[in-house]
Amino acid sequence: MKKLYLMCLLLIAVMGVQAQTRTFSGRVLDAGNSDPLIGAAVTLQGSTTGSITDVNGKFSLNVPAGNVTLVVKYVGYADQTVTFTANDQDVTIKLAVQQNALEDVVVVGFGTIKRRDLTGAVASVKASDIVRAPTHNPLEAIQGRAAGVDITRSSGNAGAGVDIRLRGTRSIANPITTAAGINPNAPLLVVDGVQNGGSINNINPNDIESIEVLQDASSTAIYGSQGANGVIIVTTKKGISGKAKVSYNGYYGVNGWTQFPKPRQGEDFVNLRRESYRNAEGVIPADNVVFPIPGELAAVQAGQYVDWMDLATKNGSQQSHTVSVRGGSENTKAAFSLGYFREEGQLVNNNYTRYNFRYNVDHKLNSWAKTGILGQLAFNKTNARRDPISTALTAIPLGTPFNADGSINPLPIAGAANTLSPITDQRPGAAVDETVGNEINATAWLELTPIKGLTFRSNLGTVLANSRRGQFNDALSLSQNNQRYSAASIYNFSSRYYNWDNIITYNKEIQKHSFTITALTSYIHNDQEDATAGGIRGVLNSQSFYNLAGSEASSRTTLSTYKRNDLLAYAGRLNYGFDGKYLFQATMRWDGSSRLAPGNKWDYFPSVSGGWVISREDFMKNVKQLNNLKLRASYGVSGNSTIDAYGTQSLLSSIRMGFGNVAAPAYTFNGTVLSPDLGWEKSATLDIGTDITAFNNRVTLNVDWYRTKTKDILYLRNLPQSSGQSLVYQNIASTQNSGVNIALSTVNIQSKNFKWSSMATFSHNAEKITGLVDGKDIFSSNQERGSLFIGSQIESFYGYKKIGIWQNGETGTRFGSLTGTQYKPGDIKVEDLNGDGVIDPTNDRTVIGHAQPQWYGGLQNTFTYKNFDLNIFLVARYGQMVYGEFLGRYDPSAAQNGPANFDYWTPTNPSNDFPRPGRGNLSNLYNSNYTSLFYIDGSFFKIKNVSLGYTLPKSVTDKFKVGSFRVYATASNMFTFTKNDLLKNYDPERGGAESSPLSRQLVFGVNLDF
């Protein structure tokens, strides 16, 4: 009986325990593509109870009957802790790829390294961020996402590129070298290991795996002179083993709603013209005096007002389509993609089309050898045109834009024979500017590992490019400006580029010591040739630029050039680490450049860096909230030889001379003259930084302070006319850049169905010229822009500082001399710097601003709720001055039109923005201080991208045999907020230019994996 009683108690206890537990099941998927994660660890928090997911990502384990909290872990993914209620069952848990994980592999110069072992300043942008912005240019997509990288779009034209600066401006550009396509401040672009591996405009953003930006000397030193302005490394997607994965990514949308000031219309313009005729007694004459051209007067009387801006612009479109295939076996992996991009600009006949095919195949020959080939075929076509916006903004808003049959009237105002219509180029065939280009990239590589730890790799990369630009303008086009004859030209360009690198890498670990030794040779060859032909008065306009032989014989011109340059380099690098705590790197590179003078072609560029991982020290083991704390410092020297290929030589060109009546050939120096002592421009950079990861990798902070001193800057200097020569390259200047870069990533909220993460960047750069030849400032022909001043930024603005408009009751200041004309109410008021009561160019002009911002940055917030995702990305640039071309379109005489939002001074409207209208002898208005209107604070804050997406549930996609399916909508450049109200209808990212303003974009897209 006692035994029976004990057995009953035991049975009741077991039943009680069973009643308090339950079987819980679910799936673990990749948050990016919803693929199952095999082998993920699912553990009940606070216990040893756990399970491993199977091939379908499924798991099952016994849990308490109430609410449960699970911890899910998978290598390469962020850990996730999720709480479920008692009613939850068959749940889906999505893990995100671990961002900024210490074990992430970062691509650096001629190799890779784990992020935890980095001693230099390297910013990384992954594929998921690159494709967020609907653009054809991958660098535009990383704007604001990498600290220290200042990126702006160069124009609003279809297919336009970007302007980019890494940590400010070090070198000094020259208008002549800039016109020749030489940019001494451009960073080095490395595509799949090939230096200068083709045009970034030809790379499809969907083909990119990651972009790394190397910024300090430690990171860039292995590239020597090539990396003087930083290095951008683009790594494209590679093949994978297993079942082939087919993907489609595409979008279509509208470009338009351009932010640009509207011109004055109707009575607004007429009133300005009338006001300009107001005489000293305050009387405005009759309209036949105000509008002396009969066609203008007739148009005013008939109310024939025209909005030329509306007729000259339109909404465009943008579309992109990419199909990719990735797959292979353990020995052979391949990736192929085919892309199409088309952008219709905001101007009629302005569009850009690109086709590209990218391939990447690698094959494992045996256990110690593998090889591969990768590259791209790209074709692009651009239809450009002379920008009509300046003309549309300033044209008299009167007349008849169209003839009775609907065709464009090129001379819209009767009696104004020289006043062309702003839309005259929109006549069929009237103006053609077509460029077609082809680019072939091919890289072959071989990698051998004869013994453990030793690797030899040889890369041979080639870029073959050619393009043709054809232009035609008839007699009534804007370019010909009613000169009564047509003009046509054709320009052909081809280049051949080769980059051969041989790299030996040896890795060795001895107990707590780790060594990586890298040695390499690098050879770069580049040659290019071009030919131009042109003529006027062709036989038929319909032949455009295709029949130059039919042009007037005496007008035909031909020109051809050839250029070649070579670079040979040797380099070595040592990486050493002890116990994961103490890191050291030393690099030495020797470069020889054909561009420089004999005897100065070779130089060496050393660097050294170190890191201390404080979080691995014993005294930090109890600080559980801190995952990683590293201090690092680097110092190194890089070089720059970016001048014209034959810039150190005296070249000759032929001319014709006459002795009496006898013609004779002669020769003269062509451009630059001999510069026998020209040597390397050098930059020495000190960088001190820290990397912090905390709170279970949910917070990552990277901070860098740097200072770069550049000396012996290469500059194309003007020579006095008495020398009989014009230009010479010299090492004449020095500059300094210093600043701070900050990047912060956080996971703010992470729960079962909702996640909020943020990424912020902040960059401050202070630059100045520290020395010029003879210690004197250099004034350019345009003193307001292009002059060089010791102590100021390279791109500085020089002139009078506008402080308002002279108001009633204010007198006393004169201009020109003590006996000059006194300013009147309504005139522009500029600052009298020396306080002598006279405004004169010698004493009252100064540096009034700089083109580079005081700081710039970006802020990205990403929200996911179940299958919805929302991304909001903001960018800002603060403290830069822009040269607002359209600001100078205010015409006090109203002889031409201008922006409608300009508030000008009148006796009843004492504005401080623009001066009073007037005609005749307006020396007060038209003296040199009128240009002070152009210069304005260009600070802005912009909502760059807003993207909303939805991913179909796995249960739905499984039914249609689809891996994943996501639809999204993205709005770009929709809202821009400026510090100065005069820019409120303008996007100052463009930099102040009135041509090709930036437009807004709204696209709808699909991401589909089969």
Coordinates of N, CA, C and O in Angstrom, one line a residue, residues 269-270 273 287-306 308 396-401 409 411-419:
F269 N 7.3 91.6 -64.5 CA 8.4 92.1 -65.3 C 8.1 93.5 -65.9 O 9.0 94.4 -65.9
V270 N 6.9 93.7 -66.3 CA 6.6 95.1 -66.9 C 6.8 96.1 -65.8 O 7.3 97.2 -66.1
R273 N 10.5 96.9 -65.5 CA 10.9 97.8 -66.6 C 10.5 99.2 -66.4 O 11.2 100.2 -66.6
D287 N 4.5 103.8 -72.0 CA 5.0 102.5 -72.4 C 5.7 102.5 -73.7 O 6.6 101.7 -73.9
N288 N 5.4 103.4 -74.6 CA 6.1 103.5 -75.9 C 7.6 103.9 -75.7 O 8.4 103.6 -76.5
V289 N 7.9 104.5 -74.6 CA 9.3 104.9 -74.2 C 9.9 103.7 -73.4 O 11.0 103.3 -73.6
V290 N 9.1 103.1 -72.6 CA 9.6 102.0 -71.7 C 9.9 100.8 -72.6 O 10.9 100.0 -72.4
F291 N 9.1 100.6 -73.6 CA 9.3 99.4 -74.6 C 9.5 100.0 -76.0 O 8.6 100.1 -76.8
P292 N 10.8 100.4 -76.3 CA 11.0 101.0 -77.6 C 11.0 100.1 -78.8 O 10.8 100.6 -79.9
I293 N 11.1 98.8 -78.6 CA 11.0 97.8 -79.7 C 9.6 97.6 -80.0 O 8.8 97.2 -79.1
P294 N 9.1 97.8 -81.2 CA 7.7 97.7 -81.5 C 7.1 96.3 -81.1 O 6.0 96.2 -80.6
G295 N 7.9 95.2 -81.3 CA 7.4 93.9 -81.0 C 7.1 93.8 -79.5 O 6.2 93.1 -79.1
E296 N 8.0 94.4 -78.7 CA 7.8 94.3 -77.2 C 6.5 95.0 -76.8 O 5.7 94.5 -76.0
L297 N 6.4 96.2 -77.3 CA 5.2 97.1 -77.0 C 3.9 96.4 -77.4 O 3.0 96.3 -76.7
A298 N 3.9 95.8 -78.6 CA 2.8 95.1 -79.1 C 2.4 93.9 -78.3 O 1.3 93.6 -78.0
A299 N 3.5 93.2 -77.8 CA 3.2 92.0 -77.0 C 2.7 92.4 -75.6 O 1.8 91.7 -75.1
V300 N 3.1 93.5 -75.0 CA 2.6 94.0 -73.8 C 1.1 94.4 -73.9 O 0.3 94.0 -73.1
Q301 N 0.9 95.1 -75.0 CA -0.5 95.6 -75.2 C -1.5 94.4 -75.5 O -2.6 94.4 -75.1
A302 N -0.9 93.3 -76.1 CA -1.8 92.2 -76.4 C -1.7 91.1 -75.3 O -2.4 90.1 -75.4
G303 N -0.9 91.3 -74.3 CA -0.8 90.4 -73.2 C -0.2 89.1 -73.6 O -0.5 88.0 -73.1
Q304 N 0.8 89.2 -74.5 CA 1.5 88.0 -75.0 C 2.7 87.7 -74.1 O 3.8 87.9 -74.5
Y305 N 2.4 87.2 -72.9 CA 3.4 86.9 -71.9 C 3.8 85.4 -72.1 O 3.0 84.6 -72.4
V306 N 5.1 85.1 -71.9 CA 5.7 83.8 -72.1 C 6.5 83.3 -70.9 O 7.3 84.1 -70.4
W308 N 9.2 81.2 -70.4 CA 10.2 80.5 -71.2 C 10.8 79.3 -70.4 O 11.1 78.3 -70.9
I396 N 13.4 88.2 -72.5 CA 12.3 89.0 -72.3 C 11.0 88.1 -72.4 O 10.8 87.4 -73.4
P397 N 10.2 88.1 -71.3 CA 9.0 87.1 -71.3 C 7.9 87.6 -72.2 O 6.7 87.6 -71.7
L398 N 8.2 87.9 -73.4 CA 7.1 88.5 -74.3 C 7.3 87.8 -75.7 O 8.4 87.3 -76.0
G399 N 6.2 87.8 -76.5 CA 6.3 87.4 -77.9 C 5.5 86.2 -78.2 O 4.6 85.7 -77.4
T400 N 5.8 85.6 -79.3 CA 5.1 84.4 -79.8 C 6.0 83.2 -79.9 O 6.8 83.2 -80.9
P401 N 6.0 82.3 -79.0 CA 7.0 81.2 -79.0 C 6.8 80.2 -80.2 O 7.8 79.5 -80.6
N409 N 9.1 79.1 -83.1 CA 9.5 80.4 -83.7 C 10.8 80.8 -83.1 O 10.9 81.2 -82.0
L411 N 12.6 83.4 -83.6 CA 12.7 84.9 -83.4 C 11.4 85.4 -82.9 O 10.5 85.9 -83.7
P412 N 11.1 85.2 -81.6 CA 9.7 85.4 -81.1 C 9.2 86.8 -81.0 O 8.0 87.1 -80.9
I413 N 10.1 87.8 -81.0 CA 9.7 89.2 -80.8 C 10.0 89.9 -82.1 O 11.1 90.1 -82.6
A414 N 8.9 90.4 -82.7 CA 9.1 91.2 -84.0 C 9.9 92.4 -83.8 O 9.7 93.1 -82.8
G415 N 10.8 92.6 -84.7 CA 11.7 93.8 -84.6 C 12.9 93.6 -83.8 O 13.8 94.4 -83.8
A416 N 13.1 92.4 -83.1 CA 14.3 92.1 -82.3 C 15.0 91.0 -83.0 O 14.9 89.8 -82.6
A417 N 15.7 91.3 -84.1 CA 16.2 90.3 -85.0 C 17.3 89.5 -84.4 O 17.6 88.3 -84.8
N418 N 18.0 90.0 -83.3 CA 19.1 89.3 -82.7 C 18.6 88.6 -81.4 O 19.5 88.2 -80.6
T419 N 17.4 88.6 -81.1 CA 16.9 88.0 -79.9 C 16.3 86.6 -80.2 O 15.2 86.4 -80.7

